[in-house]
Short mmCIF file of C-alpha atoms in Angstrom, two decimals:
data_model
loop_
_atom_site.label_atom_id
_atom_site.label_comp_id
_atom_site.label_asym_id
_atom_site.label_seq_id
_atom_site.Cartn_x
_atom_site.Cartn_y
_atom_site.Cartn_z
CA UNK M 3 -15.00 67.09 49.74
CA UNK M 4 -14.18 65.64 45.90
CA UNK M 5 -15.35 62.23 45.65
CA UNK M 6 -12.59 61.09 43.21
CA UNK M 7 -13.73 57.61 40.85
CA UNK M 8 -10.92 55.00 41.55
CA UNK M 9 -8.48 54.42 38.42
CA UNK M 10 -9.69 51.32 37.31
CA UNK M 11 -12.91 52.79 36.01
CA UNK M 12 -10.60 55.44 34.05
CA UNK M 13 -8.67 52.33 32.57
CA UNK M 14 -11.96 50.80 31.45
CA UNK M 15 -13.35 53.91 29.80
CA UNK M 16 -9.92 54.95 28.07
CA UNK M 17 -9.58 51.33 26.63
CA UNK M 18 -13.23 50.23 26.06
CA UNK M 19 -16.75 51.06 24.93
CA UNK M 20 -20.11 49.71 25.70
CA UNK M 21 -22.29 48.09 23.34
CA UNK M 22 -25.22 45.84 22.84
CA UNK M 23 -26.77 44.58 19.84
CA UNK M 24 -30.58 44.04 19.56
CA UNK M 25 -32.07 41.53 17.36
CA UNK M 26 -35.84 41.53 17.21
CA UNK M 27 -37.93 38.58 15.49
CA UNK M 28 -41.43 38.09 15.17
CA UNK M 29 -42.51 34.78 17.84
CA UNK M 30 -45.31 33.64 15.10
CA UNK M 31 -47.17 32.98 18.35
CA UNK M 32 -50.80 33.53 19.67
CA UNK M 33 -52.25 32.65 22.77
CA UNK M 34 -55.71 31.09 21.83
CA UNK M 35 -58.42 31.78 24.54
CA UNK M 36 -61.31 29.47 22.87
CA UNK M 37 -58.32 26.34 22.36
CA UNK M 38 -57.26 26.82 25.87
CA UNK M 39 -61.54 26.57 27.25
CA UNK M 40 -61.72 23.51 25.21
CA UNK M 41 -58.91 21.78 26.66
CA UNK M 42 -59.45 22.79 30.13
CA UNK M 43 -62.88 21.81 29.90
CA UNK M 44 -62.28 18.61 28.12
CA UNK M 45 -60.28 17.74 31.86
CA UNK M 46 -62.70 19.53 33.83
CA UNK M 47 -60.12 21.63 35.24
CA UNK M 48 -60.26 25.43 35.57
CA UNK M 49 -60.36 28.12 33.00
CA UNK M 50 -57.08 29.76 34.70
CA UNK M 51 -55.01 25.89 35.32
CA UNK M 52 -53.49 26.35 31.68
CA UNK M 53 -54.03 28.01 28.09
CA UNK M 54 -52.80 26.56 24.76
CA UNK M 55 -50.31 28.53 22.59
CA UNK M 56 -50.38 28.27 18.79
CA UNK M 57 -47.17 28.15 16.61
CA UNK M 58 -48.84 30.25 13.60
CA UNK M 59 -45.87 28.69 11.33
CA UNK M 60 -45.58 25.58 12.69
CA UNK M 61 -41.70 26.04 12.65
CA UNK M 62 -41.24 26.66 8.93
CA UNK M 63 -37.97 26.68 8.13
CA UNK M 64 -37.78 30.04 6.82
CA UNK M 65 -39.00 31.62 9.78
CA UNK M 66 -36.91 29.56 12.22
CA UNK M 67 -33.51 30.25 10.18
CA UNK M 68 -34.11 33.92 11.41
CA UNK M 69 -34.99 32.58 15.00
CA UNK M 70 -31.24 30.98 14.61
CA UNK M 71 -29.65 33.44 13.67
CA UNK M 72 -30.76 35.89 16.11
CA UNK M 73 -28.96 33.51 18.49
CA UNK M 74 -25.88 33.26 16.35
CA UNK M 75 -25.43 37.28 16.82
CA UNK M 76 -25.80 36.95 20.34
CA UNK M 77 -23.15 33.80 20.66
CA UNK M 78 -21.04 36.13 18.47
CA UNK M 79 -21.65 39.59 20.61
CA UNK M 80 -20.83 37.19 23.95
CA UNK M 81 -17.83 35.55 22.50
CA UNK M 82 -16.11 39.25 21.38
CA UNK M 83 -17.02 41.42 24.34
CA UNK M 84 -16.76 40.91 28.61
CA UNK M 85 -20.19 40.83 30.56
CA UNK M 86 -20.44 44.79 32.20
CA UNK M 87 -24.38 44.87 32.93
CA UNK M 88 -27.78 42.89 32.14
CA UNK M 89 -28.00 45.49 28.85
CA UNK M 90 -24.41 46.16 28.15
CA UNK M 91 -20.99 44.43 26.92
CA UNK M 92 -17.59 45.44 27.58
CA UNK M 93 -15.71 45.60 24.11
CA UNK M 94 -11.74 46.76 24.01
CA UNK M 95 -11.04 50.00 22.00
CA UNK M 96 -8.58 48.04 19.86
CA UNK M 97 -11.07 45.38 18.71
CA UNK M 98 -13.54 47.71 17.31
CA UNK M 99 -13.28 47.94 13.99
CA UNK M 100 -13.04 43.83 13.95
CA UNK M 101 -16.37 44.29 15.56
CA UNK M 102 -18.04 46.67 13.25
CA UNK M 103 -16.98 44.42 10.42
CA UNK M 104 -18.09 41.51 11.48
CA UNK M 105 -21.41 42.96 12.81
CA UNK M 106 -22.04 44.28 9.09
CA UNK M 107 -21.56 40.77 7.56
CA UNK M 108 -24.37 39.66 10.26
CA UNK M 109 -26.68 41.97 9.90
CA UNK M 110 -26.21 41.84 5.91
CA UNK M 111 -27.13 37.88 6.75
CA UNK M 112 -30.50 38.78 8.81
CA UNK M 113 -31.35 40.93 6.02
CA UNK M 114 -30.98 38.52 3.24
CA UNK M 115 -32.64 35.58 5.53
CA UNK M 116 -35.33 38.58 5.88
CA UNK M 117 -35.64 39.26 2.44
CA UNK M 118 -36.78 35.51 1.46
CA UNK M 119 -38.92 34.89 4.71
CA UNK M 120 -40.57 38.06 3.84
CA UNK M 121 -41.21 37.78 0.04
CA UNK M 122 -42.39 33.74 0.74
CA UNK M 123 -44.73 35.05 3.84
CA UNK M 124 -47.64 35.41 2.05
CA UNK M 125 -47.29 32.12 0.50
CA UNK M 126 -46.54 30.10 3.80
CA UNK M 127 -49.82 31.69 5.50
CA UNK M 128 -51.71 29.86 2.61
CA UNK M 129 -49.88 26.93 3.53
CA UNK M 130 -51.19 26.95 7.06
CA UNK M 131 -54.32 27.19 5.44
CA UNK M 132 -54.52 24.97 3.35
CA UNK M 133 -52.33 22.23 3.51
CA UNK M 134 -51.70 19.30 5.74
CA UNK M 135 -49.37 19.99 8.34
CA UNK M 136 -50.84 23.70 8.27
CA UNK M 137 -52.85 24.82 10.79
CA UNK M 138 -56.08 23.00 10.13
CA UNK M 139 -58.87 23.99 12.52
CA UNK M 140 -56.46 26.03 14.50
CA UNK M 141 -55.92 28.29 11.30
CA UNK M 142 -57.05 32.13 12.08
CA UNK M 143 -56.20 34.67 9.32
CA UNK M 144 -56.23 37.61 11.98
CA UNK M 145 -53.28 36.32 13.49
CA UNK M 146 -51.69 36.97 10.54
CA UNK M 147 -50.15 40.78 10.09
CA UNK M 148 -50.21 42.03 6.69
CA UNK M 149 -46.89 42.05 5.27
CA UNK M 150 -46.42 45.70 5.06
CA UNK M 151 -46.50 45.55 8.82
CA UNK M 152 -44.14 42.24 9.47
CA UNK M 153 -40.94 44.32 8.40
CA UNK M 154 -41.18 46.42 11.47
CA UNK M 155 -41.40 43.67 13.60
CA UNK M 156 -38.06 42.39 12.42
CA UNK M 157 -34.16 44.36 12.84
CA UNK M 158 -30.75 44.29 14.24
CA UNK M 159 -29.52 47.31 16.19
CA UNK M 160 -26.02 48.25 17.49
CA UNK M 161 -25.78 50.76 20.34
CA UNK M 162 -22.38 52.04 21.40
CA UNK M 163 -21.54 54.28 24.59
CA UNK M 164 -18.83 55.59 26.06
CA UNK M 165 -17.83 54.37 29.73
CA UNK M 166 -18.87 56.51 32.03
CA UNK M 167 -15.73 58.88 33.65
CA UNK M 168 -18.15 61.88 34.73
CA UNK M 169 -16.10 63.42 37.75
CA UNK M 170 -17.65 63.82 40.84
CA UNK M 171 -17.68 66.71 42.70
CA UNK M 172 -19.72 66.69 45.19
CA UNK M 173 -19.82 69.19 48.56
CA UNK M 174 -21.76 66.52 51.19
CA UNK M 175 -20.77 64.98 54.08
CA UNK M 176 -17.43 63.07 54.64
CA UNK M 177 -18.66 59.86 55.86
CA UNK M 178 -21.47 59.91 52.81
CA UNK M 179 -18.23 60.70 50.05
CA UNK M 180 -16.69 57.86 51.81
CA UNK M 181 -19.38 55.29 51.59
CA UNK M 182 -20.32 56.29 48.03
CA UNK M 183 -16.33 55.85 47.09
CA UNK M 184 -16.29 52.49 48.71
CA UNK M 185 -19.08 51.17 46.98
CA UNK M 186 -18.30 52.93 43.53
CA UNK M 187 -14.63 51.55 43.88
CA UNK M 188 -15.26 48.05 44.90
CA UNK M 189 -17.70 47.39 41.55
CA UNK M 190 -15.21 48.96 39.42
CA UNK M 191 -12.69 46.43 41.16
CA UNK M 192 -15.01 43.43 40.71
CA UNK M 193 -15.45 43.97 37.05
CA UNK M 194 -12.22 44.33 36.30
CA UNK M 195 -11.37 41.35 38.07
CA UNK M 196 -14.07 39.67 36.33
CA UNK M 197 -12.74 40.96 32.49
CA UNK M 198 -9.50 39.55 33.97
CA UNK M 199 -10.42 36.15 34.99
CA UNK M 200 -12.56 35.90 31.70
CA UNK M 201 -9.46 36.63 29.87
CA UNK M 202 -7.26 34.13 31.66
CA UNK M 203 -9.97 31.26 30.81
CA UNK M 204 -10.81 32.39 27.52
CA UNK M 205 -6.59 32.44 26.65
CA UNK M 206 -6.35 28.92 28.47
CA UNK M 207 -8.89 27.18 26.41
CA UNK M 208 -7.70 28.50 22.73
CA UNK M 209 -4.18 26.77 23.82
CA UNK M 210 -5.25 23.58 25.30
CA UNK M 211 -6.90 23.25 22.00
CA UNK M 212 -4.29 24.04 19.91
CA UNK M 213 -2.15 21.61 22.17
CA UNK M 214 -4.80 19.22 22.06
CA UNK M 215 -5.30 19.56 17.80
CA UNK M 216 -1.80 19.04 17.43
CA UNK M 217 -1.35 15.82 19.40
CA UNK M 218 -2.15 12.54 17.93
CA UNK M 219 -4.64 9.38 18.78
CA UNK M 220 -3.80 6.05 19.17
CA UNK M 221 -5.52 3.24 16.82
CA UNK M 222 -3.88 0.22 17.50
CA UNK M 223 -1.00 -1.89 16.99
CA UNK M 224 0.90 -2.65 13.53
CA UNK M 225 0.23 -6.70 13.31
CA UNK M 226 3.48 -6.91 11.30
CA UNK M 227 5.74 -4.75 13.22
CA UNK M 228 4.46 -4.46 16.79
CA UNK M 229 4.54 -0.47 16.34
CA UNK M 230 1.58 1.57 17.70
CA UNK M 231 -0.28 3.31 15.16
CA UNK M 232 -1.44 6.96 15.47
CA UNK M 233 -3.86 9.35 13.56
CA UNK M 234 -3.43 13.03 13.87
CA UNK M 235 -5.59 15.21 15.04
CA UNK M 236 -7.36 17.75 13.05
CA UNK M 237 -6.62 21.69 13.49
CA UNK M 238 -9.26 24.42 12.27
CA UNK M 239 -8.07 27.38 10.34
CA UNK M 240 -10.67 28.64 13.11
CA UNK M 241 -8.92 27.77 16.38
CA UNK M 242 -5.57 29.29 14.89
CA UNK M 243 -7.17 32.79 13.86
CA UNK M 244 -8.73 33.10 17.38
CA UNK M 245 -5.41 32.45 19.20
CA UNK M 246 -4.08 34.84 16.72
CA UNK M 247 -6.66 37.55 17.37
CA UNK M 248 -6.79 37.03 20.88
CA UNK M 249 -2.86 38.10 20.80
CA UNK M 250 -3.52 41.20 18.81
CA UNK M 251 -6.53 42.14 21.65
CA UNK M 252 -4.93 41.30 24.94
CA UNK M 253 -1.77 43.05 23.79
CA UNK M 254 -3.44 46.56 24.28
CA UNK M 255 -6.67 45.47 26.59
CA UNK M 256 -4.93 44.39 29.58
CA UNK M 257 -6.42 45.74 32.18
CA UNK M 258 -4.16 45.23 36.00
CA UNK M 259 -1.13 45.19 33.77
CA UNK M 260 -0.55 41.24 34.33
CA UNK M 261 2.68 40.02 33.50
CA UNK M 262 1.86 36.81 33.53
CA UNK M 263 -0.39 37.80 30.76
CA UNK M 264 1.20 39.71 28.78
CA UNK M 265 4.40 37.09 29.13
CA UNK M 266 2.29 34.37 27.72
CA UNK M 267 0.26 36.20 25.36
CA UNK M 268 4.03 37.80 23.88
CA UNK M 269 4.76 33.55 23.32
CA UNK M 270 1.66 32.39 22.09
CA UNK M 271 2.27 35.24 19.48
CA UNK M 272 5.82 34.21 18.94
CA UNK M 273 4.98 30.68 18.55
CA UNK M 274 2.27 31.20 16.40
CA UNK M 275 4.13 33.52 14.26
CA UNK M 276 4.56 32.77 10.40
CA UNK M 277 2.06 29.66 11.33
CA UNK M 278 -0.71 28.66 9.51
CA UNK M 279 -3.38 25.90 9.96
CA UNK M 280 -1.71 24.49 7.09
CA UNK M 281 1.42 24.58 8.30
CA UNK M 282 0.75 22.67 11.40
CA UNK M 283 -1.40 19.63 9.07
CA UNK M 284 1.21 19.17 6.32
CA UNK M 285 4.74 19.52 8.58
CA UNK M 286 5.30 17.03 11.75
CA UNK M 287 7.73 19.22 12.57
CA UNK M 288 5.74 22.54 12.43
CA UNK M 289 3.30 20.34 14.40
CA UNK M 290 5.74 19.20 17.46
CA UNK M 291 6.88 22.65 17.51
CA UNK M 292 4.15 24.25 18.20
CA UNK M 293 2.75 22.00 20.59
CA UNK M 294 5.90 22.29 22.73
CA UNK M 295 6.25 25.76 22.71
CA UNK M 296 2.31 26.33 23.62
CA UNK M 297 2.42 23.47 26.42
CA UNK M 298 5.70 25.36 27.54
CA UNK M 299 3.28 28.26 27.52
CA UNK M 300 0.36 26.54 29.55
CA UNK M 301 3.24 25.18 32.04
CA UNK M 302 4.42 28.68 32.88
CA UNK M 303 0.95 29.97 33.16
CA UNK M 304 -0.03 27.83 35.89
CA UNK M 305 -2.86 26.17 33.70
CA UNK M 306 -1.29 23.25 32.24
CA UNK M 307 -3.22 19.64 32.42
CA UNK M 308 -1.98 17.18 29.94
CA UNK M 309 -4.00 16.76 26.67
#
């Protein structure tokens, strides 16, 4: 019996890849055995109730900048991709070279933060010998690796696979093929659904904010002519270029075929066409235009709550 993958999984791998991004920084930690007995001691409690870690930089801002910025790659990796596996991200075939550009500018930007940690390392150690706020006491120069070896302890990766589509083809038992089809065919179903719902959301919030940017505030009353006053709202060159981008992605990365999706994306795009940031701050009427057409938008969609 053939033991046939279901077509979702074929829609995923003909219209995605997998990828994760590893970013490796050195903790500048160091668990110190001698600290931790004194302290324990000192409370006359156990060796084992606790230990005392030391910060061997005491957060210098050089070091932490690359701390940051590891987690700036990953907000970007989770913000451009769909959650597939504990190791892996979904990323749409037609966003990939967006991806691969923008993952060159970060890890050019880990590199240069690199660059200056690693040519002022030797120079900070000395500093957490010797100078208050340094590590005093605490200060241990084996804890410090030479900085021939610190390099390696430092990078940005990018791994990209394919989705797996091996066919199965398998002689065993009927009721086995049928168990191992169920199960294979109801995850492919649940991340698809999930991609799908994450879509949705993701779509949702770009145009309430766009709705949101282009209303205005309230700031009182005119004392001479009884008029309210209002202040508009600011809109990001930011929020535009997402809603734009997320057009461009959705139109050839959707998955089920929604046409509710593919409706509203095909409107946003309209309505944003020829529309800059710009636009919407200098013209009123730019402004109330696009607001109408994206609540229009959010209406349809099912989504809408007034901004």
């Amino acid at each position: 019996m053939e033991l046939h993958k279901p077509d979702h999984l074929i829609s995923l791998a003909s219209s995605a890849v997998l990828v994760s991004v590893d970013v490796n920084v050195w903790s500048a930690t160091k668990q110190d055995r001698v600290i931790s007995n004194e302290v324990t001691a000192s409370k006359n409690a156990d060796k084992k109730a606790g230990r005392y870690v030391k910060n061997l930089l005491a957060d210098h801002p050089k070091h932490k900048a690359l701390v940051n910025y590891r987690q700036t790659i990953y907000n970007w990796v989770k913000r451009r991709t769909y959650r597939w596996n504990n190791s892996q991200d979904l990323l749409p075939s037609v966003d990939m070279e967006r991806f691969m550009n923008e993952y060159h500018g970060h890890h050019h930007a880990f590199s240069m933060l690199l660059v200056d940690f690693i040519a002022s390392y030797d120079s900070i150690v000395s500093d957490m010998a010797f100078n208050a706020g340094g590590m005093g006491d605490m200060f241990d120069r084996n804890d410090y690796p030479a900085r021939e070896q610190l390099v390696s302890k430092f990078g940005v990766q990018l791994f990209v696979s394919e989705v797996p589509m091996s066919d199965f083809r398998c002689h065993i038992a009927s009721d086995i093929a049928e168990d191992l089809f169920a199960t294979y065919s109801k995850q492919a179903e649940q991340i698809v659904s999930h991609v799908m719902v994450e879509q949705q959301s993701r779509f949702i919030e770009v145009m309430k904010s766009i709705s949101h940017c282009c209303g205005v505030d309230e700031t009182g009353v005119d004392d001479n002519t009884g008029e309210t006053k209002t202040r508009k709202r600011k809109i990001y060159d930011t929020t535009i270029l997402k809603a734009k981008e997320m057009c461009d992605t959705f139109k050839g990365f959707n998955l089920s075929g929604d046409p509710e999706l593919e409706q509203a994306r095909a409107s946003l795009e309209k309505a944003l066409s020829g529309v800059t940031a710009e636009d919407i701050r200098e013209s009123d009427a730019v402004r109330c235009s696009v607001k109408e057409d994206i609540d229009s938008i959010l209406g349809k969609f099912g989504a809408f709550q007034c901004v």
